[in-house]
């Protein structure tokens, strides 16, 4: 797995996840539990991970939709 993006904004992560799923790219959000523990005030960013084989394609999808990476 390789980190695609990092954000404290759950709407960006949800949008990115939907775009990746639409392109049949598996993704996984890390640090979700940590952000729940901090009470949702946005201190700890969540990381969106993709397979290394899908990374270049995932970057193109994010760039085409103007989603900032890392």
GROMACS .gro file of C-alpha atoms in nm:
model
   70
    1UNK     CA    1   0.000   0.000   0.000
    2UNK     CA    2   0.112   0.352  -0.076
    3UNK     CA    3  -0.018   0.679   0.066
    4UNK     CA    4  -0.219   0.872  -0.190
    5UNK     CA    5  -0.344   1.163   0.015
    6UNK     CA    6  -0.374   1.291   0.370
    7UNK     CA    7  -0.653   1.516   0.494
    8UNK     CA    8  -0.849   1.623   0.799
    9UNK     CA    9  -1.153   1.695   0.580
   10UNK     CA   10  -1.389   1.393   0.573
   11UNK     CA   11  -1.570   1.527   0.265
   12UNK     CA   12  -1.250   1.521   0.058
   13UNK     CA   13  -1.179   1.166   0.173
   14UNK     CA   14  -1.534   1.051   0.094
   15UNK     CA   15  -1.521   1.214  -0.251
   16UNK     CA   16  -1.178   1.066  -0.324
   17UNK     CA   17  -1.296   0.722  -0.213
   18UNK     CA   18  -1.603   0.741  -0.438
   19UNK     CA   19  -1.391   0.847  -0.736
   20UNK     CA   20  -1.145   0.564  -0.681
   21UNK     CA   21  -1.422   0.308  -0.642
   22UNK     CA   22  -1.573   0.434  -0.967
   23UNK     CA   23  -1.242   0.354  -1.138
   24UNK     CA   24  -1.220   0.009  -0.970
   25UNK     CA   25  -0.924   0.117  -0.758
   26UNK     CA   26  -0.925  -0.030  -0.409
   27UNK     CA   27  -0.849   0.216  -0.132
   28UNK     CA   28  -0.821   0.204   0.245
   29UNK     CA   29  -0.840   0.486   0.499
   30UNK     CA   30  -0.589   0.471   0.781
   31UNK     CA   31  -0.602   0.660   1.112
   32UNK     CA   32  -0.983   0.667   1.115
   33UNK     CA   33  -0.996   0.546   1.474
   34UNK     CA   34  -0.743   0.807   1.583
   35UNK     CA   35  -0.953   1.087   1.438
   36UNK     CA   36  -1.259   0.947   1.621
   37UNK     CA   37  -1.066   0.949   1.949
   38UNK     CA   38  -0.975   1.315   1.910
   39UNK     CA   39  -1.344   1.402   1.892
   40UNK     CA   40  -1.369   1.502   1.527
   41UNK     CA   41  -1.202   1.839   1.572
   42UNK     CA   42  -0.962   1.774   1.285
   43UNK     CA   43  -0.625   1.751   1.457
   44UNK     CA   44  -0.515   1.414   1.321
   45UNK     CA   45  -0.532   1.367   0.943
   46UNK     CA   46  -0.658   1.046   0.789
   47UNK     CA   47  -0.452   0.879   0.519
   48UNK     CA   48  -0.591   0.731   0.198
   49UNK     CA   49  -0.391   0.430   0.085
   50UNK     CA   50  -0.396   0.251  -0.252
   51UNK     CA   51  -0.209  -0.046  -0.393
   52UNK     CA   52   0.128   0.038  -0.542
   53UNK     CA   53   0.015  -0.102  -0.878
   54UNK     CA   54  -0.281   0.140  -0.881
   55UNK     CA   55  -0.093   0.445  -0.749
   56UNK     CA   56  -0.021   0.620  -1.081
   57UNK     CA   57  -0.379   0.573  -1.200
   58UNK     CA   58  -0.511   0.697  -0.864
   59UNK     CA   59  -0.293   1.009  -0.884
   60UNK     CA   60  -0.439   1.085  -1.228
   61UNK     CA   61  -0.794   1.048  -1.094
   62UNK     CA   62  -0.721   1.285  -0.805
   63UNK     CA   63  -0.543   1.537  -1.029
   64UNK     CA   64  -0.823   1.532  -1.287
   65UNK     CA   65  -1.072   1.615  -1.010
   66UNK     CA   66  -0.850   1.882  -0.847
   67UNK     CA   67  -0.810   1.694  -0.519
   68UNK     CA   68  -0.486   1.801  -0.346
   69UNK     CA   69  -0.246   1.516  -0.276
   70UNK     CA   70  -0.059   1.482   0.053
   0.00000   0.00000   0.00000
